[in-house]
C-alpha atoms as a printed R data frame, in Angstrom:
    type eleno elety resid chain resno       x       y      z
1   ATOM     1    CA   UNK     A     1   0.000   0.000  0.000
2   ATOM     2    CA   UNK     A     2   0.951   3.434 -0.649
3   ATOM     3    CA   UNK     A     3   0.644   6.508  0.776
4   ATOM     4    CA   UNK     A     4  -2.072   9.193 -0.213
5   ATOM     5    CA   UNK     A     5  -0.782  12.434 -0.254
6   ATOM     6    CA   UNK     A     6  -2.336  16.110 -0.424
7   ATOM     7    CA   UNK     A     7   0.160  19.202 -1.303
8   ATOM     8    CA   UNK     A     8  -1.518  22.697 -0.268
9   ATOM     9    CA   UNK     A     9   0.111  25.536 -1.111
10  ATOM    10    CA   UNK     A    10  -0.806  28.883 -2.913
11  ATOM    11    CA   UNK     A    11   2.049  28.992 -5.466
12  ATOM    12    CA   UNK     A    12   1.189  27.065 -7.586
13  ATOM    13    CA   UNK     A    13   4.670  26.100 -9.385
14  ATOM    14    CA   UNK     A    14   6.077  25.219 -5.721
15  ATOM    15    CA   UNK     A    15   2.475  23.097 -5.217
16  ATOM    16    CA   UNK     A    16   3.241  20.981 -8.167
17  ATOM    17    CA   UNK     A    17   7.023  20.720 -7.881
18  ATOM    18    CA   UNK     A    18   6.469  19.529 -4.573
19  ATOM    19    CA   UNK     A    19   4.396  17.095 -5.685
20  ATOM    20    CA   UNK     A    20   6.058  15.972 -8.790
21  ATOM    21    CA   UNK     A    21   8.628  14.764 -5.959
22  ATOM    22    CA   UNK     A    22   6.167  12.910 -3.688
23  ATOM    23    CA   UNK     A    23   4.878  11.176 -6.829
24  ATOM    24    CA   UNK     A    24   8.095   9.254 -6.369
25  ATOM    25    CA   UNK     A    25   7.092   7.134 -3.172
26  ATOM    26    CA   UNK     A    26   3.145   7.467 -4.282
27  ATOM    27    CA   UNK     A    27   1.000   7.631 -7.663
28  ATOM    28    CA   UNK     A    28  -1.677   9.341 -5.413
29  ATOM    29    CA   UNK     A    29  -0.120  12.478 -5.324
30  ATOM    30    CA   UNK     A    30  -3.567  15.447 -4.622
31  ATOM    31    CA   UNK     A    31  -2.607  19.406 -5.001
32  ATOM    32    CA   UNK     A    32  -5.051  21.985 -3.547
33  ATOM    33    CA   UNK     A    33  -3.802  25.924 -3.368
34  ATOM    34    CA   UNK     A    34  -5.727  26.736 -0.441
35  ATOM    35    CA   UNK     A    35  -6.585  25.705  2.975
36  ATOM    36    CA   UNK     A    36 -10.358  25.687  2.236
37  ATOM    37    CA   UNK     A    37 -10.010  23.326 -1.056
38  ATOM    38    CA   UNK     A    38  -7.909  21.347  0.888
39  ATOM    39    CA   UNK     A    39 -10.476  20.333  3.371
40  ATOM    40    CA   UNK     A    40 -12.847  19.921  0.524
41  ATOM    41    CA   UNK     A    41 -10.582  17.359 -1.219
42  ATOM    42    CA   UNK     A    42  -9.664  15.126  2.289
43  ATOM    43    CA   UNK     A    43 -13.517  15.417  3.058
44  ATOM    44    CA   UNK     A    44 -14.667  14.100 -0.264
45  ATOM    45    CA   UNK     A    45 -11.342  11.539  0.320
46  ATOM    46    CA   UNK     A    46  -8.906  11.519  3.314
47  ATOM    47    CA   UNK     A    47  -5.308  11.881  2.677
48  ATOM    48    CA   UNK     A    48  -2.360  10.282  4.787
49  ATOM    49    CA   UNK     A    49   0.496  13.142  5.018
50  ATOM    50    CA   UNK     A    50  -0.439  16.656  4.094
51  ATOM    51    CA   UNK     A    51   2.317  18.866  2.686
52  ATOM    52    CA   UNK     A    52   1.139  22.319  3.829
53  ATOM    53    CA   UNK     A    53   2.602  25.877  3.405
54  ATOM    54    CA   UNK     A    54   2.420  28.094  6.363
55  ATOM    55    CA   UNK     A    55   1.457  31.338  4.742
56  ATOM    56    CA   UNK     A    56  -0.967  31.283  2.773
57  ATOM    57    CA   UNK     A    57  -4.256  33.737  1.730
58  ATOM    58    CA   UNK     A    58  -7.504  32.799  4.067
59  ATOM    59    CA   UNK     A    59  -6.611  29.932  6.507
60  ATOM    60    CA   UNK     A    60  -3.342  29.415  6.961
61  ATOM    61    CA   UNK     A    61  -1.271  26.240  7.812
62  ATOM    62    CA   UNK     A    62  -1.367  26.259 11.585
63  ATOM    63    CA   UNK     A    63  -5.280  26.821 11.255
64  ATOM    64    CA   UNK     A    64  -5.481  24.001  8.756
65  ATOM    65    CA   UNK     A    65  -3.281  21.907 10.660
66  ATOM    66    CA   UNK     A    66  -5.388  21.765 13.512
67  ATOM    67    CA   UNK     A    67  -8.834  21.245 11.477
68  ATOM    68    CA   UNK     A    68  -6.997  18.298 10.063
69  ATOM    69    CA   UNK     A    69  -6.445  16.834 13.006
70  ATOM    70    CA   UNK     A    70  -9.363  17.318 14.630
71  ATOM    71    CA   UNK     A    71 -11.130  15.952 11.899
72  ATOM    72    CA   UNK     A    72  -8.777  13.284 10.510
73  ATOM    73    CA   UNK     A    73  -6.562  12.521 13.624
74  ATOM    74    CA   UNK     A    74  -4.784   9.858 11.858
75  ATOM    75    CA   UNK     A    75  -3.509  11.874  8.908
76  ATOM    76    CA   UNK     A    76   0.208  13.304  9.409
77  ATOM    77    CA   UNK     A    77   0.759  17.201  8.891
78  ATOM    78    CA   UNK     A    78   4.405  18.570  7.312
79  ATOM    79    CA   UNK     A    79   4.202  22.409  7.756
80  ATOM    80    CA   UNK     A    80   6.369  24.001  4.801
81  ATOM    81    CA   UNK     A    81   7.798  27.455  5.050
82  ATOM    82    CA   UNK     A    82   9.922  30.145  3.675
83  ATOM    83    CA   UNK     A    83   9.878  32.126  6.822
84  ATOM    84    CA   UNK     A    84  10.699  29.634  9.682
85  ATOM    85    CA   UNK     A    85  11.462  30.518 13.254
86  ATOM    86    CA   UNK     A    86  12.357  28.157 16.019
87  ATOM    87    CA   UNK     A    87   9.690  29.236 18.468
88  ATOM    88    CA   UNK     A    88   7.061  28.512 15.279
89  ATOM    89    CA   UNK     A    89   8.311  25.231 14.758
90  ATOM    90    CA   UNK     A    90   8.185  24.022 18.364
91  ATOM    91    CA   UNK     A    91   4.637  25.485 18.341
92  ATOM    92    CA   UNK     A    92   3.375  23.761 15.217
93  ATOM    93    CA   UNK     A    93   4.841  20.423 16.642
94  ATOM    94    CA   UNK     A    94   3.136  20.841 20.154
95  ATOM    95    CA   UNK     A    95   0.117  21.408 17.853
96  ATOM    96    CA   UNK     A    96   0.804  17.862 16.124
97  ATOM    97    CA   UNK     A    97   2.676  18.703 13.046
98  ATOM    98    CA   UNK     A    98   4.977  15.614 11.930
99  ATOM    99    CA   UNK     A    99   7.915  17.682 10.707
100 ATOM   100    CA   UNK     A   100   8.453  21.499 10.018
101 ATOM   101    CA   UNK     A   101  10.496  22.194  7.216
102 ATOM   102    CA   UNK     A   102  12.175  25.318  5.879
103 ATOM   103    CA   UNK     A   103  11.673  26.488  2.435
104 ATOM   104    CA   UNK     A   104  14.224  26.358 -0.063
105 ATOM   105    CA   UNK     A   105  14.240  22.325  0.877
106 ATOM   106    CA   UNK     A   106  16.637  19.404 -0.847
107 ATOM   107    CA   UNK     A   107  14.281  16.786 -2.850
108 ATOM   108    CA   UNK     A   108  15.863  14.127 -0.839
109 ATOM   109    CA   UNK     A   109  15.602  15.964  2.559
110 ATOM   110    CA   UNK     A   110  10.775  15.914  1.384
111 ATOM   111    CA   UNK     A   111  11.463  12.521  0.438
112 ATOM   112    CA   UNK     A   112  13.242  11.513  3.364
113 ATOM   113    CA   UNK     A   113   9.905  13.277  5.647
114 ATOM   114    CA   UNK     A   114   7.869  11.949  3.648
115 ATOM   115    CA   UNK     A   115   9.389   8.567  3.849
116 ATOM   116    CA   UNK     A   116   9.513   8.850  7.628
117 ATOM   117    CA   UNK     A   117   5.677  10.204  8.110
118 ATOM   118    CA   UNK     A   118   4.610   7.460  6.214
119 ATOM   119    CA   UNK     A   119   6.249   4.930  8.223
120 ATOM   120    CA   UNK     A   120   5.160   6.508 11.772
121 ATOM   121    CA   UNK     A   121   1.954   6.115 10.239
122 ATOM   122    CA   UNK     A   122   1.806   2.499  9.255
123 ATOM   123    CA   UNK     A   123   3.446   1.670 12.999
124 ATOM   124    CA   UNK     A   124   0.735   3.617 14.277
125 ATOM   125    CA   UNK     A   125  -1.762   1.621 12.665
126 ATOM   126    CA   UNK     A   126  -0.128  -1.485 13.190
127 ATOM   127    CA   UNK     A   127   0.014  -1.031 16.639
128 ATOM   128    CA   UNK     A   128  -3.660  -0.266 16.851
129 ATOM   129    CA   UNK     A   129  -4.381  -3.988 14.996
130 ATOM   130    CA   UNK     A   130  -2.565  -5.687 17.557
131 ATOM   131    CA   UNK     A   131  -4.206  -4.212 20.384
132 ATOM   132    CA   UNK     A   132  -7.524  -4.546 19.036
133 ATOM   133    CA   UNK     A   133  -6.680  -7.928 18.415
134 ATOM   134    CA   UNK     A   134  -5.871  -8.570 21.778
135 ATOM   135    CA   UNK     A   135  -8.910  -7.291 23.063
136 ATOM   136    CA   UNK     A   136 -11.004  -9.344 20.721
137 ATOM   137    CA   UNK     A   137  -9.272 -12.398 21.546
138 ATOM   138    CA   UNK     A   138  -7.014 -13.050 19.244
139 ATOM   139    CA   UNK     A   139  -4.361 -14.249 21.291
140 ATOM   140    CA   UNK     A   140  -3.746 -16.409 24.299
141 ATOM   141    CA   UNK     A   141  -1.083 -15.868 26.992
142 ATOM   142    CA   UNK     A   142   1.220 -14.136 24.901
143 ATOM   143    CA   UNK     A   143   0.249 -16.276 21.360
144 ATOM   144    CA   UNK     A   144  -1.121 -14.295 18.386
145 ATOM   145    CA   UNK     A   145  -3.098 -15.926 15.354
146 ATOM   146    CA   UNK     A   146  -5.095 -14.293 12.944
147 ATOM   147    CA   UNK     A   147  -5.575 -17.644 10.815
148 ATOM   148    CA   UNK     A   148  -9.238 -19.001 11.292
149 ATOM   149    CA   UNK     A   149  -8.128 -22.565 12.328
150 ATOM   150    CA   UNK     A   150  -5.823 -21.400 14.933
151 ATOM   151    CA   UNK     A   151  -8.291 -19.346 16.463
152 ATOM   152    CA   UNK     A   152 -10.554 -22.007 16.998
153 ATOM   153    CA   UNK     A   153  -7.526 -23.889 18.400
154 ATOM   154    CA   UNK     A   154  -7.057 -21.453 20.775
155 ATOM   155    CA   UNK     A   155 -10.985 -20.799 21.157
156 ATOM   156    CA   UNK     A   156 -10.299 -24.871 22.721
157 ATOM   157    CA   UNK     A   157  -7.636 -24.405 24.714
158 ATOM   158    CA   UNK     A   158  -9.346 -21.354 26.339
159 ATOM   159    CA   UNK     A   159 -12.526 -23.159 27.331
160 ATOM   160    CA   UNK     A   160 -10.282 -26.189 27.980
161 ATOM   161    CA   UNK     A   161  -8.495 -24.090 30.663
């Protein structure tokens, strides 16, 4: 599986360069050049990392930062930026950004993010699975089995116990 990603940014060059370079880890590769179209798009179909410019006309990328993840907790947030301060990147990852990068970027150093935010996302979901699997019962002191006959082995030695 790979990732779905959704580039906002109000230049639109920069929007498409950016992701021209994502489309190299995903073919599912969304731009929107505002905030407002961008919660249009991930409401009509969610995205997994959002590549976001700060600055931007209308909502900007904090604001739309924290709509997504009120709204779509599970979605990871790069803030993008030309005009980066310390102080602004320790608030936008307090506010649940992934990463904070600074504008001119390396094409390596977005894939690399990208990459990364992907990965923290699929451990993330992983880790939900198994813990909803051991609350449903999947697993029996300590053994896990998601094949059908093992289950109902274990089903027997449960009742058996």
């Amino acid at each position: 599986m790979k990732p779905r990603v959704l580039v906002v940014d109000d230049k639109q060059d920069l929007a498409e360069g950016v992701a021209l370079v994502l489309s190299e880890i995903t073919g599912d590769v969304r731009v929107a050049h505002c905030a407002q179209l961008a919660i249009e798009q991930l409401t009509q179909r969610p995205a997994d990392l959002v590549f976001s410019d700060v600055r931007m006309p209308g909502m900007d990328g904090v604001s739309l930062l924290s709509t997504i993840q009120a709204r779509w907790p599970r979605t990871r947030v790069v803030l993008l930026t030309a005009f980066g301060t310390v102080s602004a990147a320790v608030d936008a990852m307090k506010l649940g950004a992934f990463h904070y990068l600074l504008k001119p970027f390396d094409n390596d150093e977005l894939l690399l993010i990208a990459r990364r935010a992907w990965e923290s996302l699929q451990e993330k979901d992983e880790l939900a699975r198994l813990r909803g699997a051991l609350e449903h019962g999947q697993s029996f002191h300590g053994i896990m089995a998601r094949a059908p006959r093992m289950l109902a082995v274990l089903e027997t030695v449960r009742k058996a116990a």
